[in-house]
Coordinates of C-alpha atoms in Angstrom, one line a residue:
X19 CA 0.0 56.3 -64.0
X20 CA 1.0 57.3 -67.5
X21 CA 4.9 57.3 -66.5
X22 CA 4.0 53.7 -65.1
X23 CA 1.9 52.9 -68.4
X24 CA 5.1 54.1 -70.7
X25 CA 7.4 51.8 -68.3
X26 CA 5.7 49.0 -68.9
X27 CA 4.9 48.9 -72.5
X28 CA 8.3 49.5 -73.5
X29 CA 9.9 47.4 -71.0
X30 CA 7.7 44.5 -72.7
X31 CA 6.9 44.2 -68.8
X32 CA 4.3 40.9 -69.3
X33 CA 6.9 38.9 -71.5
X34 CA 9.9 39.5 -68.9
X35 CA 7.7 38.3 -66.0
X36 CA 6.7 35.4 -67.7
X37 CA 9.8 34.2 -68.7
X38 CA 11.1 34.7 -65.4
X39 CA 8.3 32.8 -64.1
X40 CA 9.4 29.8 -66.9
X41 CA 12.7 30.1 -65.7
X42 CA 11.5 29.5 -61.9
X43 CA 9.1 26.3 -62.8
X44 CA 12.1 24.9 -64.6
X45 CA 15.1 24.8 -62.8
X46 CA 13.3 26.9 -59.4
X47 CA 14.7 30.4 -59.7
X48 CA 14.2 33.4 -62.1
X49 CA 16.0 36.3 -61.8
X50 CA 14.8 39.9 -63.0
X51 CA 17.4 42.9 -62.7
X52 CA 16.1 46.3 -62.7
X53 CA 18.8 49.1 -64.1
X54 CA 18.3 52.8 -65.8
X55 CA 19.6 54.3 -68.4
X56 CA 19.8 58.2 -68.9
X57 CA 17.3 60.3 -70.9
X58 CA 17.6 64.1 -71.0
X59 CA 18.6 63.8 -67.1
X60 CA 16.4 61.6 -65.7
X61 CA 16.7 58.0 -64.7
X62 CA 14.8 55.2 -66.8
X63 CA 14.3 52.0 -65.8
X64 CA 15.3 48.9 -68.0
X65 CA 14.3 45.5 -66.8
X66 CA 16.1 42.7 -68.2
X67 CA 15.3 38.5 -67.2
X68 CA 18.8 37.1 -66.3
X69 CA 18.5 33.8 -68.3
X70 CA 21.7 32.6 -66.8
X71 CA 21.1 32.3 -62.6
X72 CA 24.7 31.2 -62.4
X73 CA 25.6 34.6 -63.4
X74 CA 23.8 36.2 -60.5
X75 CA 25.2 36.9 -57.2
X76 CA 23.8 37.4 -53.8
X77 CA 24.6 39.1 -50.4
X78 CA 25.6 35.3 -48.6
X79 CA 23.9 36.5 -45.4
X80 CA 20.4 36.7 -47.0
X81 CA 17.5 35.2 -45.0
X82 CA 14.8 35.7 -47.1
X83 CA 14.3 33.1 -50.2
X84 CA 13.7 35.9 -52.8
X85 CA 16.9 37.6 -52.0
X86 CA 14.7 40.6 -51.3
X87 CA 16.9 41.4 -47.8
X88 CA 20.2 41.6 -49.7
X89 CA 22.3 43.9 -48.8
X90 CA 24.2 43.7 -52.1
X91 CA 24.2 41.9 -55.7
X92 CA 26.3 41.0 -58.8
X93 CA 25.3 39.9 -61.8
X94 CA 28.6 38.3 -64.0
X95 CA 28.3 38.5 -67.7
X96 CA 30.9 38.9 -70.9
X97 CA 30.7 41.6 -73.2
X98 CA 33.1 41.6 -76.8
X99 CA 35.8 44.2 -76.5
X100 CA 34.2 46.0 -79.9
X101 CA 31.1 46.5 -78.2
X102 CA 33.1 47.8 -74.9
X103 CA 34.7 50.5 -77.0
X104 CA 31.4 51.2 -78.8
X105 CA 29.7 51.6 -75.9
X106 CA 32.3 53.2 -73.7
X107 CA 34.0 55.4 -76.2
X108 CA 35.7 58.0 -73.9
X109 CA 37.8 54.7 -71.6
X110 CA 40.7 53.3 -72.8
X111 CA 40.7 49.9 -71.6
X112 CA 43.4 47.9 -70.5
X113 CA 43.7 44.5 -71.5
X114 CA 43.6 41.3 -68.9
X115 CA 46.3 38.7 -69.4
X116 CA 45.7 35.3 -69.6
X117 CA 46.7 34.8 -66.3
X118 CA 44.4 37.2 -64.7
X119 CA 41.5 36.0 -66.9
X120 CA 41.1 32.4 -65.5
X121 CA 41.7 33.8 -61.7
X122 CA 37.8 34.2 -61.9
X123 CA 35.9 31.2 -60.8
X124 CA 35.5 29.0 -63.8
X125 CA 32.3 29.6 -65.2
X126 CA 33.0 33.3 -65.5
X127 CA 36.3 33.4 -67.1
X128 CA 35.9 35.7 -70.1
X129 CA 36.0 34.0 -73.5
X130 CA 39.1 35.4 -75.8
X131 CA 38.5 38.8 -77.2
X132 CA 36.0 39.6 -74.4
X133 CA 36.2 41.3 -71.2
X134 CA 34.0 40.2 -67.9
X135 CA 31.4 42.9 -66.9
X136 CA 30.5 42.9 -63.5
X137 CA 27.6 45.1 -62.5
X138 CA 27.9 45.7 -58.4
X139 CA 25.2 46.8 -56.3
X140 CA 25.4 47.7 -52.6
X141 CA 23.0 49.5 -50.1
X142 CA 24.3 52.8 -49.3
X143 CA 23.9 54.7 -45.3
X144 CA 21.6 57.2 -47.2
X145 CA 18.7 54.6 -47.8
X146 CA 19.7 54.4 -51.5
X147 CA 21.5 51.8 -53.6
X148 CA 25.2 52.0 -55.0
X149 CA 25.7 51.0 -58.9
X150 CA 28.6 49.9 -60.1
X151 CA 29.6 48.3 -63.4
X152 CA 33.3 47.1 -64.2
X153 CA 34.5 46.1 -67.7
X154 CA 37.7 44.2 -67.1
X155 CA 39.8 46.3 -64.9
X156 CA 38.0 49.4 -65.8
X157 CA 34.7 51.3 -64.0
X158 CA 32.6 52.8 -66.7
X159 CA 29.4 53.4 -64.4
X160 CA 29.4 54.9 -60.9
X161 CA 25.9 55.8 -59.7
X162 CA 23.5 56.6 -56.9
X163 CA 20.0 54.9 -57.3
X164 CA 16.8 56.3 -55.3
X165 CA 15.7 52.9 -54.7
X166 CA 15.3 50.9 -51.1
X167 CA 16.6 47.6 -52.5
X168 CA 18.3 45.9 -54.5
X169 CA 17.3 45.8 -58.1
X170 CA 17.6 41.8 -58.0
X171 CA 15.0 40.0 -57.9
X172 CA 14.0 36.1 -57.8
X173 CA 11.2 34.2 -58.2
X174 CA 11.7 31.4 -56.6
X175 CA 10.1 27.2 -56.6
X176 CA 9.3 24.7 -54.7
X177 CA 11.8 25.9 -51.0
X178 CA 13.3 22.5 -49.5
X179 CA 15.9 21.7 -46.8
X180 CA 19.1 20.5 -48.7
X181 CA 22.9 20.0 -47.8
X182 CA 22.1 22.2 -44.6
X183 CA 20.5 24.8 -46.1
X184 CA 17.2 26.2 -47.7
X185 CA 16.8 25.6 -52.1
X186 CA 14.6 26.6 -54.2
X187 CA 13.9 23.6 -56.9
X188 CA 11.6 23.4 -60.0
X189 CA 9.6 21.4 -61.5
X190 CA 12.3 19.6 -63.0
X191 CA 14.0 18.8 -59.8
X192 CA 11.0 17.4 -58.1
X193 CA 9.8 14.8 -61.1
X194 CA 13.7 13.6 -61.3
X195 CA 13.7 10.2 -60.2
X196 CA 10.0 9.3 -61.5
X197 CA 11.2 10.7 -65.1
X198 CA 14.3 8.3 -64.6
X199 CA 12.0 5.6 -64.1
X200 CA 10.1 6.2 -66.5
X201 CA 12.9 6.7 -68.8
X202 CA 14.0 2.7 -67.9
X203 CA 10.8 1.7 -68.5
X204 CA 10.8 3.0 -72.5
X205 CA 14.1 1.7 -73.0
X206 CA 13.1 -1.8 -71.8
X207 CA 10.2 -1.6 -74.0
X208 CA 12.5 -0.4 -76.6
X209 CA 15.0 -3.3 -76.0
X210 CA 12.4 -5.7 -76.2
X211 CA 11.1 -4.8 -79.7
X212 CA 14.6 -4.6 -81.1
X213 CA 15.1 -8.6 -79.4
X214 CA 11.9 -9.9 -80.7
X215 CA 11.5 -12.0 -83.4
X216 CA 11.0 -9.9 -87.1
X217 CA 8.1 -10.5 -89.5
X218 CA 8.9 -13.7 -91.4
X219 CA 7.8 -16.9 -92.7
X220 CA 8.3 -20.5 -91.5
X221 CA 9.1 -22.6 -94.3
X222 CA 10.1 -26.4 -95.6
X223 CA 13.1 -26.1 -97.5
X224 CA 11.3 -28.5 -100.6
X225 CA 8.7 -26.1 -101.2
X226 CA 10.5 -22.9 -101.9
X227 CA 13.1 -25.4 -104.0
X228 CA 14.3 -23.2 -107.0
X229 CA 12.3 -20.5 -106.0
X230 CA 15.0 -18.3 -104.2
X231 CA 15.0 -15.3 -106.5
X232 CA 11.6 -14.8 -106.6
X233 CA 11.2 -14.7 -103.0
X234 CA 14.5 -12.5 -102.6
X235 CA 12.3 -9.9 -104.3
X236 CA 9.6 -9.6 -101.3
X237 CA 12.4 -7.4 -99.7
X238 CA 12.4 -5.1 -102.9
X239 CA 8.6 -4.4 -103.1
X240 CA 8.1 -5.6 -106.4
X241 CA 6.4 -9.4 -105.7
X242 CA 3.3 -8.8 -103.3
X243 CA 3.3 -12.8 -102.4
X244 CA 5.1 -15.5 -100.9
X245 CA 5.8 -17.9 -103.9
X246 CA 6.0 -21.5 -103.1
X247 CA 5.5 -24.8 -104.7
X248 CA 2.5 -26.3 -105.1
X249 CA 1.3 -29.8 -103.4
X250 CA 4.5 -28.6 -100.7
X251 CA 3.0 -27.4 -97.3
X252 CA 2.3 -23.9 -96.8
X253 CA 4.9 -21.2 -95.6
X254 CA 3.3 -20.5 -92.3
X255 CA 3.8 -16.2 -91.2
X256 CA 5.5 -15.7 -88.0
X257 CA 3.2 -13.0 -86.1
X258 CA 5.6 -10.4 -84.1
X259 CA 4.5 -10.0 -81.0
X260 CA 6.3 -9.4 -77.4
X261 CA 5.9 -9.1 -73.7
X262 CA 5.5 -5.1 -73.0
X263 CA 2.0 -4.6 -70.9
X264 CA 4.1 -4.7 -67.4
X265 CA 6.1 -2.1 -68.5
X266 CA 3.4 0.1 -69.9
X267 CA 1.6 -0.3 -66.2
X268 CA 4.9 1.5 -65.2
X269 CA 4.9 4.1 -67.6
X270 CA 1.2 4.8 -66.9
X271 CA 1.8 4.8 -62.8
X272 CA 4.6 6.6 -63.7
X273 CA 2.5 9.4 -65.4
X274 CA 0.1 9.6 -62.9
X275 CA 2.1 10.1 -60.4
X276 CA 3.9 12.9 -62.0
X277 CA 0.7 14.7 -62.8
X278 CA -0.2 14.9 -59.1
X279 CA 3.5 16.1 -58.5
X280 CA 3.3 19.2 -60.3
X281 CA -0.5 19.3 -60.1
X282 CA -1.4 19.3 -63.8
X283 CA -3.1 16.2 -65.0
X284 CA -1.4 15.0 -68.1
X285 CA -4.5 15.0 -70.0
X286 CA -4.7 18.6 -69.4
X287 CA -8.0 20.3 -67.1
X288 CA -10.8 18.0 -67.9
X289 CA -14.4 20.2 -69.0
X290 CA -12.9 22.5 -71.3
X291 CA -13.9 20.5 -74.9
X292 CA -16.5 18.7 -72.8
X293 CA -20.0 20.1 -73.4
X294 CA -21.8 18.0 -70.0
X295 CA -19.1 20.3 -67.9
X296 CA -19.7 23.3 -66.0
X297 CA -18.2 26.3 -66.1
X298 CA -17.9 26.0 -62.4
X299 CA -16.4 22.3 -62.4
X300 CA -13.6 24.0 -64.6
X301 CA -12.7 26.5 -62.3
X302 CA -12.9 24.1 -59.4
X303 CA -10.5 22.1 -61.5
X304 CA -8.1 24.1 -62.5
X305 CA -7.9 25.7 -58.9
X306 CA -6.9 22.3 -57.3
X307 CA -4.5 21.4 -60.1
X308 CA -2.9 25.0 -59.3
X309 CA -2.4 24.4 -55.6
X310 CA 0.9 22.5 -56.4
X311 CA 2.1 25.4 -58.1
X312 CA 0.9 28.0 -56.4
X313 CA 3.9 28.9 -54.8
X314 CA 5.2 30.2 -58.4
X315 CA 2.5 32.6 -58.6
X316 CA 2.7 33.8 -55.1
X317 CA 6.6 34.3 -55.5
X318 CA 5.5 36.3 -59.2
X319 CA 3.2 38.3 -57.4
X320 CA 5.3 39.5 -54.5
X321 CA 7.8 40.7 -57.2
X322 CA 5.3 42.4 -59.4
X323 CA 4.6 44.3 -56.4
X324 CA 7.9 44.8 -55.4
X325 CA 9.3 45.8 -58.6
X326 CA 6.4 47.9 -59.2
X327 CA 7.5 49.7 -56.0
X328 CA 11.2 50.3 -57.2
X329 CA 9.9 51.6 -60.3
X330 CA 8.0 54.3 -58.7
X331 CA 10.4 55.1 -56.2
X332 CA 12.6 55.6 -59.4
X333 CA 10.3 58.1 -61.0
X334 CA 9.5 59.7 -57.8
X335 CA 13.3 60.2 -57.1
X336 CA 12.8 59.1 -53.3
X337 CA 12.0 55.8 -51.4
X338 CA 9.4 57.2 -48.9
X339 CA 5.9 56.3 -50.6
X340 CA 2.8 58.0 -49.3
X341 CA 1.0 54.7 -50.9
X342 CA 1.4 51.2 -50.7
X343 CA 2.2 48.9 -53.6
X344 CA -0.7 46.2 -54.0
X345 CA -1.1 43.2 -57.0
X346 CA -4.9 42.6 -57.6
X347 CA -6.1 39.5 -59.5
X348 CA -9.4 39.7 -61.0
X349 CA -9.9 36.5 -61.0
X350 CA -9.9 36.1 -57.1
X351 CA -13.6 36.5 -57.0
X352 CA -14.6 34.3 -59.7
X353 CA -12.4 31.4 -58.2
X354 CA -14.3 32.3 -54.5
X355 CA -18.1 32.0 -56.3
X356 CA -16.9 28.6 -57.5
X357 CA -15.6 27.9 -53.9
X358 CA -19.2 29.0 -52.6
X359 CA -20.9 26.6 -55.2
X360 CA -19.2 23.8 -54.5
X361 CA -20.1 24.0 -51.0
X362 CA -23.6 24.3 -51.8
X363 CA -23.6 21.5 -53.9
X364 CA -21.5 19.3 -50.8
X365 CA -24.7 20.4 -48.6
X366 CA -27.0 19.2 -51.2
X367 CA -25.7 15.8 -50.7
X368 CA -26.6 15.8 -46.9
X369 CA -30.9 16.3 -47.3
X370 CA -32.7 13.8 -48.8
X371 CA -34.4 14.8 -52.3
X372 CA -38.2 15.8 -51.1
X373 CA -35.8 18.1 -48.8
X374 CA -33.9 19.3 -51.1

């Protein structure tokens, strides 16, 4: 426990995990990548969030959303050539030509004065995992890993059934066409304040005879009033005003409806600031604007556990655990009270009140 204690606190374990999770409810997919690094002989783990997904390869023949029955894994990234030879001090590398640079698929051909670095994992006939990393045309890391999977692992969104095949979407994906609607409907409003008429005055032309410097200087600041003669009639002020509650009714359908898309009212949960709210109501609250989004937290918790497991299989230097690897939220039991509560309450509302 206190090598899975050190692990964590260094590895800044809670702030990985939740910008992984960030990364899922945005665009529907985080990645974490697990690797070690050497000290005094033994394996360490490192784990690092992928912030680019693009950069992340999977075994095509996957089945599982998560990835977490690949049988091998890339991840794609650039390193500078100084830092290469920093790092890698004893290989001479060899350079890539131009040529050979942009045979990668476009969005990972190397900048100039940079080399791709490919790290390659593969499952190995001894129940282990392969490592290798490449930099350019150059191997600089060949390793054996006492691990049963591969170190990749994805929190995934909302799973749907596009272009023949499974996704996983986010948040983003799903409010799309209501944010484009809602997007028109501001930009009409906007259109229609820029066509309506300005603040201004409706005037005869004998009573402000003589009198055009004076009112010139009402753009300036410096003369408060409308000047104009007297025993002439009355400039009359033109009120601004235009047609914009239709399109508000769209904006505010609009909002609504993406609240109960992603399961968070826009207002935020209701009973926090409000004194005549229970503690229970809150829970019961937040629980139901969490089931739209639960399937974030059940992918986060399934790779807690299963990077948990990697870890200790790590530190144990074998992948046959005499224990199983378990994520338990405290809050599970508070959340079922409310549950039990609320049904209470539903019966209530059944008897009559010399019953009750």
């Amino acid at each position: 426990q206190k090598a899975l204690n050190k692990v964590e606190s260094e590895n800044q374990f809670k702030l990985t995990m939740l910008n992984a999770l960030e990364s899922a409810i945005i665009h529907g997919q985080g990645v974490i990548s697990l690797s070690t690094i050497d000290k005094k002989g033994i394996a360490y783990p490192i784990l690092e969030h992928i912030r680019d997904v693009a950069s992340v390869a999977f075994d095509p023949n996957c089945v599982e959303d998560n990835k977490s029955d690949a049988e091998a894994g890339a991840i794609v990234q650039f390193i500078s050539k100084t830092k290469a030879k920093r790092l890698y001090k004893d290989v001479d590398f060899e350079e890539i030509t131009d040529k050979e640079r942009t045979s990668f698929p476009s969005c990972w051909i190397a900048p100039k004065n940079s080399f791709t670095q490919i790290t390659y994992y593969e499952l190995n006939e001894e129940g282990g995992v392969n490592v290798q990393k490449w930099i350019g045309k150059n191997k600089v890391v060949d390793e054996q890993l006492t691990v049963s999977r591969i170190p990749l692992y994805k929190i995934c969104g909302y799973i749907m059934y596009r272009d023949s095949k499974f996704v996983s979407t986010g948040v983003v994906d799903k409010i799309r066409d209501l944010q484009i609607g809602a997007n028109l409907a501001y930009s009409n409003i906007m259109s229609r304040m820029a066509r309506s008429v300005k603040a201004g005055y409706i005037v005869t032309e004998k009573s402000i005879e003589g009198l055009e410097s004076q009112i010139n200087k009402l753009s300036e600041g410096s003369v408060p009033l409308f000047i104009y003669k007297e025993g002439t009639t009355a400039p009359t002020p033109i009120i601004e005003a235009f047609q914009s509650e239709d399109l508000v009714n769209v904006l505010n359908t609009t909002q609504r409806l993406i609240s109960s898309n992603i399961g968070v009212p826009s207002e935020g949960i209701q009973g926090i600031n409000n004194v005549n709210t229970t503690a229970t109501e809150v829970l019961v609250q937040q629980e139901n604007a969490e089931s739209n989004v639960s399937c974030f937290y059940d992918s986060l918790k399934q790779n807690v556990a299963e990077i948990g497991r990697t870890i200790v299989q790590l530190l144990a230097g074998k992948t046959d655990l005499e224990f199983e690897i378990k994520v338990v939220n405290t809050t599970d039991s508070i959340n079922q009270n409310a549950k039990n509560r609320k049904e209470i309450l539903n019966m209530m509302q059944m008897v009559d009140d010399k019953t009750r």
